Short mmCIF file of C-alpha atoms and ligand atoms in Angstrom, two decimals:
data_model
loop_
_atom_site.label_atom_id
_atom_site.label_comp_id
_atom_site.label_asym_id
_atom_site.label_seq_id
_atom_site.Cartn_x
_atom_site.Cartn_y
_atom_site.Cartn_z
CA UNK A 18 80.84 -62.50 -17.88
CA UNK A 19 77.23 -62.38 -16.65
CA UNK A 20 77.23 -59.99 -13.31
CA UNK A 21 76.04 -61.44 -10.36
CA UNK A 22 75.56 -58.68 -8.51
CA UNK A 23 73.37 -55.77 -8.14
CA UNK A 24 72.35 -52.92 -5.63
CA UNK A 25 69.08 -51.66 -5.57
CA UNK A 26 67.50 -48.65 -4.31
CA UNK A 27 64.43 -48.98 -2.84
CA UNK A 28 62.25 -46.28 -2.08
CA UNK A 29 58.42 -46.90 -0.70
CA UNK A 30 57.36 -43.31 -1.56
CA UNK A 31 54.28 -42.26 0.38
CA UNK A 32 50.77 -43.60 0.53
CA UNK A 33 50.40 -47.75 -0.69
CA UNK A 34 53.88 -47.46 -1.42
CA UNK A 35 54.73 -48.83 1.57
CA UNK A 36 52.30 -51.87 1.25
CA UNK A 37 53.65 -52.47 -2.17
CA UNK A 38 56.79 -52.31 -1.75
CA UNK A 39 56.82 -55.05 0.78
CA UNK A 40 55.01 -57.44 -1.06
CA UNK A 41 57.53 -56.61 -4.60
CA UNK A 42 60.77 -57.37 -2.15
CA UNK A 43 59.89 -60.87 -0.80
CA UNK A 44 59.57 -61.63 -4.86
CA UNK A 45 62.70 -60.27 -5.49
CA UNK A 46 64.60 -61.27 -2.66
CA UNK A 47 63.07 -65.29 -3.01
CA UNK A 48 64.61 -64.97 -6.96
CA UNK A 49 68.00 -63.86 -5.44
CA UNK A 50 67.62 -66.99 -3.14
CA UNK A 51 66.99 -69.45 -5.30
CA UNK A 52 69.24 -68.20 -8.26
CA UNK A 53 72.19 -67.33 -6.16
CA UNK A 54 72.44 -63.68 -7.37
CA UNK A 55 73.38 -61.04 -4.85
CA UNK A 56 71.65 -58.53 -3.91
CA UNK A 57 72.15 -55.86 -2.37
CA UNK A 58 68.67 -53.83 -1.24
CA UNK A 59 69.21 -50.29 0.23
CA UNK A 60 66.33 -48.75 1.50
CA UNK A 61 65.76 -44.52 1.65
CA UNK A 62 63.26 -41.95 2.18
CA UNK A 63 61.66 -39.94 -0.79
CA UNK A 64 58.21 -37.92 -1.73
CA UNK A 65 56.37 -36.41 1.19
CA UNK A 66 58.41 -39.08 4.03
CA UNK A 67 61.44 -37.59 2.75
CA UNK A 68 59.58 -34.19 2.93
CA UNK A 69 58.48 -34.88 6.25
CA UNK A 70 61.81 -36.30 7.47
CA UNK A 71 64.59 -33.51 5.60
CA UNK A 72 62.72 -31.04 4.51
CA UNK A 73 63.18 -32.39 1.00
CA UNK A 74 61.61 -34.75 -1.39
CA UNK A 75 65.02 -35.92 -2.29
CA UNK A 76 67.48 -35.31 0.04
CA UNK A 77 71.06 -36.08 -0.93
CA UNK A 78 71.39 -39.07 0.69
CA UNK A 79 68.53 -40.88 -1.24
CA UNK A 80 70.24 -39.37 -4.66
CA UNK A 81 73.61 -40.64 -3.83
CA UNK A 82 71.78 -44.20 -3.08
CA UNK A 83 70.00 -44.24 -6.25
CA UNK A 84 73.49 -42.62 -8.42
CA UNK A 85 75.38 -45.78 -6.14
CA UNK A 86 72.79 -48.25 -7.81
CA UNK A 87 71.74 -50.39 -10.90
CA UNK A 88 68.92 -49.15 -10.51
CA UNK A 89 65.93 -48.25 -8.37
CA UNK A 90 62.79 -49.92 -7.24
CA UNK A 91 60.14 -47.40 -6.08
CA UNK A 92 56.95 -47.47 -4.85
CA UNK A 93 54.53 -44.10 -5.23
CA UNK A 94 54.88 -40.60 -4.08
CA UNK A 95 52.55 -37.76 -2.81
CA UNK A 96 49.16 -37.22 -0.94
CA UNK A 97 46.87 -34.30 0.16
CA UNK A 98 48.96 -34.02 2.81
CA UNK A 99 52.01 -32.23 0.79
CA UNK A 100 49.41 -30.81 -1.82
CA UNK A 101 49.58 -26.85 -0.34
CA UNK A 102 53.53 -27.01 -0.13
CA UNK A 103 55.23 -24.66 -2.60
CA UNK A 104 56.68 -26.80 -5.64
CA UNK A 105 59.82 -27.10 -5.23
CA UNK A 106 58.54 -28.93 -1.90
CA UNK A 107 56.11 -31.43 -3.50
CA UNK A 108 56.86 -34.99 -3.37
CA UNK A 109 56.00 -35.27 -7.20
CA UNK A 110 59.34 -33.56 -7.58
CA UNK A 111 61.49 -36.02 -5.86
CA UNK A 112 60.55 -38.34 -9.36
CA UNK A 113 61.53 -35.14 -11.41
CA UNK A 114 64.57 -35.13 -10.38
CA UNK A 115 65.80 -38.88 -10.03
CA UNK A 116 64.78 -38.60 -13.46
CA UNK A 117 66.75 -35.88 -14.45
CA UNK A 118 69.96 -37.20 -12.33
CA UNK A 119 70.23 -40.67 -13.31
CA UNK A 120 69.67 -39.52 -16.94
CA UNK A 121 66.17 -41.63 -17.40
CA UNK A 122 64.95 -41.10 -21.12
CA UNK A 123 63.15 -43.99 -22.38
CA UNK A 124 59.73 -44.83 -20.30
CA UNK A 125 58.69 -48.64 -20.88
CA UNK A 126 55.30 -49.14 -20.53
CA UNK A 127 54.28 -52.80 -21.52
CA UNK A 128 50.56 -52.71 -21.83
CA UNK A 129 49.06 -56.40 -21.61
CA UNK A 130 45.36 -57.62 -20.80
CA UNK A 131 45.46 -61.38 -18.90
CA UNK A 132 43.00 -63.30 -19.82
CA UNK A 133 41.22 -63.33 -16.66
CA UNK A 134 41.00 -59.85 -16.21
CA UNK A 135 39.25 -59.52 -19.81
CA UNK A 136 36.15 -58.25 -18.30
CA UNK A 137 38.23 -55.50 -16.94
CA UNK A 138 38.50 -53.67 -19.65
CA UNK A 139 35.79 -50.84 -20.75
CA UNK A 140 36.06 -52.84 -24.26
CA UNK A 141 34.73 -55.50 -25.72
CA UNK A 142 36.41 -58.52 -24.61
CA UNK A 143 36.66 -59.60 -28.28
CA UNK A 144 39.19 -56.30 -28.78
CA UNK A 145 41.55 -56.49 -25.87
CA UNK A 146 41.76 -60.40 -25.92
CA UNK A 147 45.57 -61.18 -26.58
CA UNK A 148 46.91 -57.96 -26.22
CA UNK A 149 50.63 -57.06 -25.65
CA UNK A 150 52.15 -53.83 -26.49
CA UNK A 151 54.80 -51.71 -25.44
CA UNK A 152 54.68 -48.40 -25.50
CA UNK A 153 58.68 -46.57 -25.14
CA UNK A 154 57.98 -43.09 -24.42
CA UNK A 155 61.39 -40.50 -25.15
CA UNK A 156 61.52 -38.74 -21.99
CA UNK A 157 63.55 -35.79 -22.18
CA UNK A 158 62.40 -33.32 -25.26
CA UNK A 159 59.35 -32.57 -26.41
CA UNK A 160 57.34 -29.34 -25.88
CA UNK A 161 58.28 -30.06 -21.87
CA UNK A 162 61.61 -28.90 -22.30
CA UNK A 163 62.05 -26.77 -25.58
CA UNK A 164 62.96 -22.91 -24.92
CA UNK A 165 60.95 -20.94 -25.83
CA UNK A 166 58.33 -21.05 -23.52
CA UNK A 167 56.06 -19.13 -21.18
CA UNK A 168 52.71 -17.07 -21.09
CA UNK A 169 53.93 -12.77 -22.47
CA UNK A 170 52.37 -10.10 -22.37
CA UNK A 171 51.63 -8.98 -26.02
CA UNK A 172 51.95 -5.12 -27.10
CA UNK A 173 47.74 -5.25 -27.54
CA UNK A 174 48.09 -6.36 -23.52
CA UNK A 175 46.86 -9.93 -25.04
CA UNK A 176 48.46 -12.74 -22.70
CA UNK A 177 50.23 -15.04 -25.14
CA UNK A 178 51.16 -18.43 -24.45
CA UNK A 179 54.13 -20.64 -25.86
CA UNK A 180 55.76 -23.79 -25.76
CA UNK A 181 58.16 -25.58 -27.88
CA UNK A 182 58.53 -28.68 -29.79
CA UNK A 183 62.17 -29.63 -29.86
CA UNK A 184 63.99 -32.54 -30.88
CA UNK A 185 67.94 -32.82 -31.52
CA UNK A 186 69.22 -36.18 -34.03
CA UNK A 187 71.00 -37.61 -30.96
CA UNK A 188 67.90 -37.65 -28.80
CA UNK A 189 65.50 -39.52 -31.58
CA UNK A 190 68.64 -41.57 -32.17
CA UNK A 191 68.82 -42.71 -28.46
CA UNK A 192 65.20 -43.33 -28.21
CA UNK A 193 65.18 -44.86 -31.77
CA UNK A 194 68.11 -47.79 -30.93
CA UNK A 195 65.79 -48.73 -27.51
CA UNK A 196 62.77 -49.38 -29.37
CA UNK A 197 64.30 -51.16 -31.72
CA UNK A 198 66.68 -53.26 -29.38
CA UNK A 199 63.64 -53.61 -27.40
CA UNK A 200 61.06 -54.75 -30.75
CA UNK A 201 64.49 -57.45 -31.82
CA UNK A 202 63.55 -59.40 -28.00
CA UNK A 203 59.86 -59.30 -29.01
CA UNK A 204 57.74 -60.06 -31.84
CA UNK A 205 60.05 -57.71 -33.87
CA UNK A 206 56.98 -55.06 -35.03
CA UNK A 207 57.85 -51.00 -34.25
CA UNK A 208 55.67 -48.62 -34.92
CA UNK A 209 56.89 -44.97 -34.63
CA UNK A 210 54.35 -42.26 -34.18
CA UNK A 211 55.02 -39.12 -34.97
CA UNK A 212 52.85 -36.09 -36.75
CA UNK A 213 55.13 -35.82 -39.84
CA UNK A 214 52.43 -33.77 -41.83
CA UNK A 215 52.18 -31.07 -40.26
CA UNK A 216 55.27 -31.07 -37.39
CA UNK A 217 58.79 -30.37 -39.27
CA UNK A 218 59.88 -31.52 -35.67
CA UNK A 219 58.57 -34.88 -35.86
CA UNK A 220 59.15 -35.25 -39.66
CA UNK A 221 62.95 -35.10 -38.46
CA UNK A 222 61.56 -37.72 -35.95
CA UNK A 223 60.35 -39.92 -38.89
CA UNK A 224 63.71 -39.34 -40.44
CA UNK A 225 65.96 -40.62 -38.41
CA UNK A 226 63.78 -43.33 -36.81
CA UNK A 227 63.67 -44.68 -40.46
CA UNK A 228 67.70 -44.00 -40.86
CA UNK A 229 68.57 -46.35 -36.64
CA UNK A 230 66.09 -49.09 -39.04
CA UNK A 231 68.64 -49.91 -41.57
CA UNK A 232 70.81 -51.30 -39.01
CA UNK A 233 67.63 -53.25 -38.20
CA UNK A 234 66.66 -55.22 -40.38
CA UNK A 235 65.24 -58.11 -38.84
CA UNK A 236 62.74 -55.69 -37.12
CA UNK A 237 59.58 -54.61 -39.25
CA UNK A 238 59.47 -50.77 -38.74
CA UNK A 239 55.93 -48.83 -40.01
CA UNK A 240 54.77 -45.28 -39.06
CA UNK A 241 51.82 -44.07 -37.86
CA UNK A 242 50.40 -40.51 -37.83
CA UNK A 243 49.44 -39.92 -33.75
CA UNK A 244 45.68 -39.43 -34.01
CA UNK A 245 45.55 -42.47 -36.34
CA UNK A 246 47.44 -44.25 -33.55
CA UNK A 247 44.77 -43.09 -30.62
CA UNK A 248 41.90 -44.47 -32.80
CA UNK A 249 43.49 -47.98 -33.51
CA UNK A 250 44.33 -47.94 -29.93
CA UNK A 251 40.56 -48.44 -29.37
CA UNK A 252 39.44 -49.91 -32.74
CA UNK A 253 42.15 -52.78 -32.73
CA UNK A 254 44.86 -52.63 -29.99
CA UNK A 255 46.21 -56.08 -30.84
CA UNK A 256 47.88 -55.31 -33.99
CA UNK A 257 50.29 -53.13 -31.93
CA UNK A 258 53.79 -55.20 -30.84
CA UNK A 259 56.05 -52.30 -29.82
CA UNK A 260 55.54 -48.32 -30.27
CA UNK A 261 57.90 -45.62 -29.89
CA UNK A 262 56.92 -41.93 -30.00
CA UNK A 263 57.73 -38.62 -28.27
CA UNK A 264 57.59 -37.47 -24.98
CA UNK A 265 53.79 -35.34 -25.80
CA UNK A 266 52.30 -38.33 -27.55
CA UNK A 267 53.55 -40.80 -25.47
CA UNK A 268 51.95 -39.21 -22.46
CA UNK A 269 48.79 -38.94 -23.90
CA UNK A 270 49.03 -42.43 -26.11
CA UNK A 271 50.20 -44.12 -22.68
CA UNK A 272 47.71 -43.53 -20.62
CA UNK A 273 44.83 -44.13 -22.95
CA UNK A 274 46.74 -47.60 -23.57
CA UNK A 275 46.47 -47.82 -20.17
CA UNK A 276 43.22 -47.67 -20.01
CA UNK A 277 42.72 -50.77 -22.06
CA UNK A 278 43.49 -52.91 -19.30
CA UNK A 279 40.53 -51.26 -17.10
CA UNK A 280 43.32 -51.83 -14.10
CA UNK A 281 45.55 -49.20 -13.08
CA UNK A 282 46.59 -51.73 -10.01
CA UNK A 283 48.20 -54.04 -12.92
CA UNK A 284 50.30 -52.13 -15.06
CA UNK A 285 54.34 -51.81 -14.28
CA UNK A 286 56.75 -49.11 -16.03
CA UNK A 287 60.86 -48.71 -16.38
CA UNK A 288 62.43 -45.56 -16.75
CA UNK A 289 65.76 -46.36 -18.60
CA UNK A 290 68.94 -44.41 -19.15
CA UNK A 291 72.63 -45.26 -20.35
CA UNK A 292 73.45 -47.80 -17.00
CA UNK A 293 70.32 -46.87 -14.85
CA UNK A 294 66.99 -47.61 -14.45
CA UNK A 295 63.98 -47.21 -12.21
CA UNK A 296 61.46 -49.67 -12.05
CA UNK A 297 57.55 -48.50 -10.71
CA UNK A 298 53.99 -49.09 -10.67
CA UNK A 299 52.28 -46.61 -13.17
CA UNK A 300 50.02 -45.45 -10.24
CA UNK A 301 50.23 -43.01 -8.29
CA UNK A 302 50.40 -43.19 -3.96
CA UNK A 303 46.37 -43.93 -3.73
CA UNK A 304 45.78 -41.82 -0.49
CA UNK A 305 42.44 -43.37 -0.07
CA UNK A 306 42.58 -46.58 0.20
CA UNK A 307 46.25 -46.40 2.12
CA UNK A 308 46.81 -48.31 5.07
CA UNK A 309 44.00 -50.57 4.66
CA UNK A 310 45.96 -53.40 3.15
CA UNK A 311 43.67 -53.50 0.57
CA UNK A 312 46.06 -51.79 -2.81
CA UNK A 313 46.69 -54.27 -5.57
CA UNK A 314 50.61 -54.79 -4.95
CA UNK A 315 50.48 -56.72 -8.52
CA UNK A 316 51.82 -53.90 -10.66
CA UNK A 317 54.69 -52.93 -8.35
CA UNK A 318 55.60 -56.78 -8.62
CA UNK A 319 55.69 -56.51 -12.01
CA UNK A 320 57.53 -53.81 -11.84
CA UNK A 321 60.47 -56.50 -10.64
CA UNK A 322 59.82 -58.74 -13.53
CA UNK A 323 60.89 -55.74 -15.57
CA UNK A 324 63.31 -55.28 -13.25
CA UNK A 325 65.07 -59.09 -13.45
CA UNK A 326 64.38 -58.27 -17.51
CA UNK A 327 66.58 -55.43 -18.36
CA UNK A 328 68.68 -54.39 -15.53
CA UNK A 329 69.57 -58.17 -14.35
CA UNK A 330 69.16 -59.78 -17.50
CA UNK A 331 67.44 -62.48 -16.00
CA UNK A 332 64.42 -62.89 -18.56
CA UNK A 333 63.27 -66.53 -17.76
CA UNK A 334 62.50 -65.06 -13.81
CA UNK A 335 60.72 -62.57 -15.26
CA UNK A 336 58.43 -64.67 -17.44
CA UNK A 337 58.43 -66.35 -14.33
CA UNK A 338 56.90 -63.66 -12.20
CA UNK A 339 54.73 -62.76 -14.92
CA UNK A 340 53.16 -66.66 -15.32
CA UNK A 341 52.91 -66.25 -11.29
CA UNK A 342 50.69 -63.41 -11.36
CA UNK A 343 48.55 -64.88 -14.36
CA UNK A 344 48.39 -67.85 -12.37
CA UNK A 345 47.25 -66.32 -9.16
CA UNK A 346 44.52 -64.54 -11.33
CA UNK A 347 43.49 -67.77 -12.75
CA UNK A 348 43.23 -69.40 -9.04
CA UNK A 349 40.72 -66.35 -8.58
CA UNK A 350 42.25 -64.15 -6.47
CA UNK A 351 41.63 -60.49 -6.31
CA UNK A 352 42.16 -57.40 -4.72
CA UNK A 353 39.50 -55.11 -4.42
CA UNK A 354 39.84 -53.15 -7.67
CA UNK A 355 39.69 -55.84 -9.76
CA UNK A 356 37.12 -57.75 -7.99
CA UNK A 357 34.71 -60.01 -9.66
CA UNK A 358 31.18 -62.02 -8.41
CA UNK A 359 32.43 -65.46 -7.36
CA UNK A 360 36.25 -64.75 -7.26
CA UNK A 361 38.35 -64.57 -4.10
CA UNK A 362 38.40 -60.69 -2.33
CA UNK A 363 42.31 -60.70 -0.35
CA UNK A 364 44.19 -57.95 0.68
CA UNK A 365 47.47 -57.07 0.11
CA UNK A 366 49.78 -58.99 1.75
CA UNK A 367 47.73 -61.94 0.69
CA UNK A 368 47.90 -61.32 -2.79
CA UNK A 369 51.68 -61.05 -2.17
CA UNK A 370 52.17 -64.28 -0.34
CA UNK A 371 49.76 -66.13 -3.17
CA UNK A 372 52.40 -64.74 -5.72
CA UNK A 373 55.46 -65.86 -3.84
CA UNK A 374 54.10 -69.13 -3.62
CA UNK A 375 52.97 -69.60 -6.82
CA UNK A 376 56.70 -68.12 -7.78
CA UNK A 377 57.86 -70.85 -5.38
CA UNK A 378 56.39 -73.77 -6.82
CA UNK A 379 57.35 -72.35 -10.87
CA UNK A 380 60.95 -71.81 -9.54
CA UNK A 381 61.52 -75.27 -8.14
P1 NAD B 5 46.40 -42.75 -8.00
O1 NAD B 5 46.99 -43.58 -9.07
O2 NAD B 5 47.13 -42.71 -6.72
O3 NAD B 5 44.92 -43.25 -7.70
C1 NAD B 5 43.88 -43.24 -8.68
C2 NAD B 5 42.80 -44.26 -8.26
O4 NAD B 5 43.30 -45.57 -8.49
C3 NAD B 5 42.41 -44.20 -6.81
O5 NAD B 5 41.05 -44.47 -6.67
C4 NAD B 5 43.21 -45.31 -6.16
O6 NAD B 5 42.63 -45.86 -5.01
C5 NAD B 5 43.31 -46.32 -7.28
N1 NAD B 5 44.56 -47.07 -7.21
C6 NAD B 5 45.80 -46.62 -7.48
N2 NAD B 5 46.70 -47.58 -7.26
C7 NAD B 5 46.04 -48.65 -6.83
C8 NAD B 5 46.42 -49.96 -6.43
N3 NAD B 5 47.69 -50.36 -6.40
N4 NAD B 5 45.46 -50.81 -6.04
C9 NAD B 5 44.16 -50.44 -6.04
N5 NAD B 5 43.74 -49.23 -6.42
C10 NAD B 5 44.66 -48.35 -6.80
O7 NAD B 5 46.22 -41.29 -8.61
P2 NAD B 5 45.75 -39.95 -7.90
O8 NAD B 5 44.66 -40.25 -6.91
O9 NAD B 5 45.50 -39.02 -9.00
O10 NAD B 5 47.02 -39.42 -7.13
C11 NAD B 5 47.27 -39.63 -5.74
C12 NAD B 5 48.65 -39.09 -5.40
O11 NAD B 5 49.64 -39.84 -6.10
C13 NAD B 5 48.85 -37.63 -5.83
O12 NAD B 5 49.59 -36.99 -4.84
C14 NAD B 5 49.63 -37.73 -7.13
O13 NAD B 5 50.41 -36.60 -7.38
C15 NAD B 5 50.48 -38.95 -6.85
N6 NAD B 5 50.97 -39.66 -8.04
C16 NAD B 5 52.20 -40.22 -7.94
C17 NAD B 5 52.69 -40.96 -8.99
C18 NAD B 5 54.02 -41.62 -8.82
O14 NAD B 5 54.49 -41.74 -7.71
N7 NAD B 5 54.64 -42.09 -9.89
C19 NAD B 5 51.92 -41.15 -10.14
C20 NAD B 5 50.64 -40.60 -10.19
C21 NAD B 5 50.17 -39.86 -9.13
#
């Protein structure tokens, strides 16, 4: 039977978060509303306000809230404010460790250009027109985690420095079985990137990615070396449907993705594990232009459409938020970094309220 009912964790995180955060809930509260779900929102400090509040950037309160949820909405953490405070300290770790705890290791990142925003972009319009990927990052290996590592003393007195690429079957198998679930509900296209010539680690990668696809055989499954994959990421981004790499290249291949959208104020992420997931803008708390009501609270919102999508398995709401937002673009509106000549400057909350009523009208 179809649940009906979820708990959320909601943190606001530091800076914009706050501003963002507000504007995301009255979308996802006005879906509960009119689609009868419940919902149940519980609100807790992390990042610097948790810092500045317990001493901690997640206290144990805020972990128990998030382990007690279906998953968590969050806003942004850190600020200059926090910057000198030794690590263990820093707001940043607060994400570290919901991470680690609710066993996140698959980062969604759909990347997708609206056709209003085409001009955006620092490509040719021509390039990004139509694009729609998503990238699933593996989250937990990698040369981040693998032993060993360090910076040693060599016996000429020569500082040495080491870290490790590790990857175990079960971890490229996980990652592997998310993509492709993930490719089956889109335009069924994976691409796995890996650097099988010359990494042993990531041939296993290539391996066993190519092993999860014969169970998979609806879904078209190609590989792609990773510095191919960062060149056709500028040379012809829409050929790309869904790609699925490792935790190094995903970082890197992410962000340049990213990029193609010229709008870091419009792009939403998961974080998925077994039976959690947390749900964020890919940007980070924005300490300068916090406060002002002037942050683009369109990538946190999208964050919920994500949300609706694969913790509440509610996908027609969230192609409903989505054709909201693309319709609030097309009416002209814009925050401030996305701005065009002739369009419509608003702030934050207005941008918000110009969603919810487009969401309104699509919803009745
Ligand atoms: P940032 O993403 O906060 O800001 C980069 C630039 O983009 C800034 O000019 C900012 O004004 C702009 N920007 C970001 N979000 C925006 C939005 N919604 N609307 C309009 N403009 C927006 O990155 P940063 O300046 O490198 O980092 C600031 C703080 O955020 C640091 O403490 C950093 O550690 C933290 N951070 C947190 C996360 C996270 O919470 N997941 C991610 C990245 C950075």
């Amino acid at each position: 039977m179809e649940k009906k009912s979820f708990n959320i964790a909601v943190f606001a995180g530091d800076g914009v978060g706050t501003e963002i955060m507000q504007e995301s809930l009255k979308i996802l509260k006005l879906i509960a509303e009119k689609t009868k779900v419940r919902l149940v929102l519980s609100a807790g400090y992390i990042g610097g306000a948790a810092y500045d509040r317990f001493g901690e950037p997640l206290p144990g309160q805020s972990l128990e809230m998030a382990l007690q949820s279906d998953a968590v909405l969050l806003g942004a953490v850190g600020g200059p404010k926090w910057e000198a405070l030794e690590y263990k300290f820093r707001p940043e770790r607060a994400l570290l460790g919901l991470r680690e705890k609710l066993g996140l290791y698959a980062n969604l990142r759909p990347v997708v250009v609206f056709e209003e925003l085409l001009d955006a972009s620092p490509l040719k319009k021509e390039v990004v027109r139509g694009i729609d990927i998503m990238i699933v990052r593996e989250l937990t290996g990698d040369v981040y985690f693998g032993q060993p590592r360090g910076v040693t003393i060599e016996k000429n007195g020569k500082r040495k420095g080491t870290n490790t690429m590790v990857y175990t079957e079960e971890e490229i198998s996980r990652i592997a079985v998310c993509a492709f679930e993930i490719a089956r509900k889109r335009k069924k296209n994976l691409l796995s990137v890996d650097k099988a010539n010359v990494l042993e680690c990531t041939e296993l990668w290539r391996n066993v990615v190519s092993e999860i696809g014969c169970a998979y055989p609806d879904v078209t499954l190609k590989h792609m070396y990773v510095d191919n994959c960062a060149m056709q990421l500028i040379r012809n981004p829409a050929q790309f449907d869904v790609i699925v790499t490792t935790n190094l290249f995903g970082d890197i291949l992410s962000d340049e993705a990213a990029m193609l959208t010229g709008s870091i104020g419009m792009l939403p992420s998961a974080s998925m594990g077994k039976d959690k997931a947390l749900y964020e803008p890919i940007h980070g708390s924005a300490p300068d232009i916090a406060g002002k009501n002037i942050a683009n609270p369109l990538a946190t919102i999208l964050s919920v459409a994500l949300l609706l999508r694969y913790t509440m398995a509610m996908p027609q709401e969230a192609e409903l938020v989505e054709k909201a937002v693309a319709e609030v673009l097309k009416d002209g509106y814009r925050t401030q970094d996305i701005f065009q000549e002739g369009k419509l400057l608003v702030g934050t909350a207005e941008m918000g309220d110009q969603t919810l009523k487009k969401l309104t009208g699509l919803l009745n």
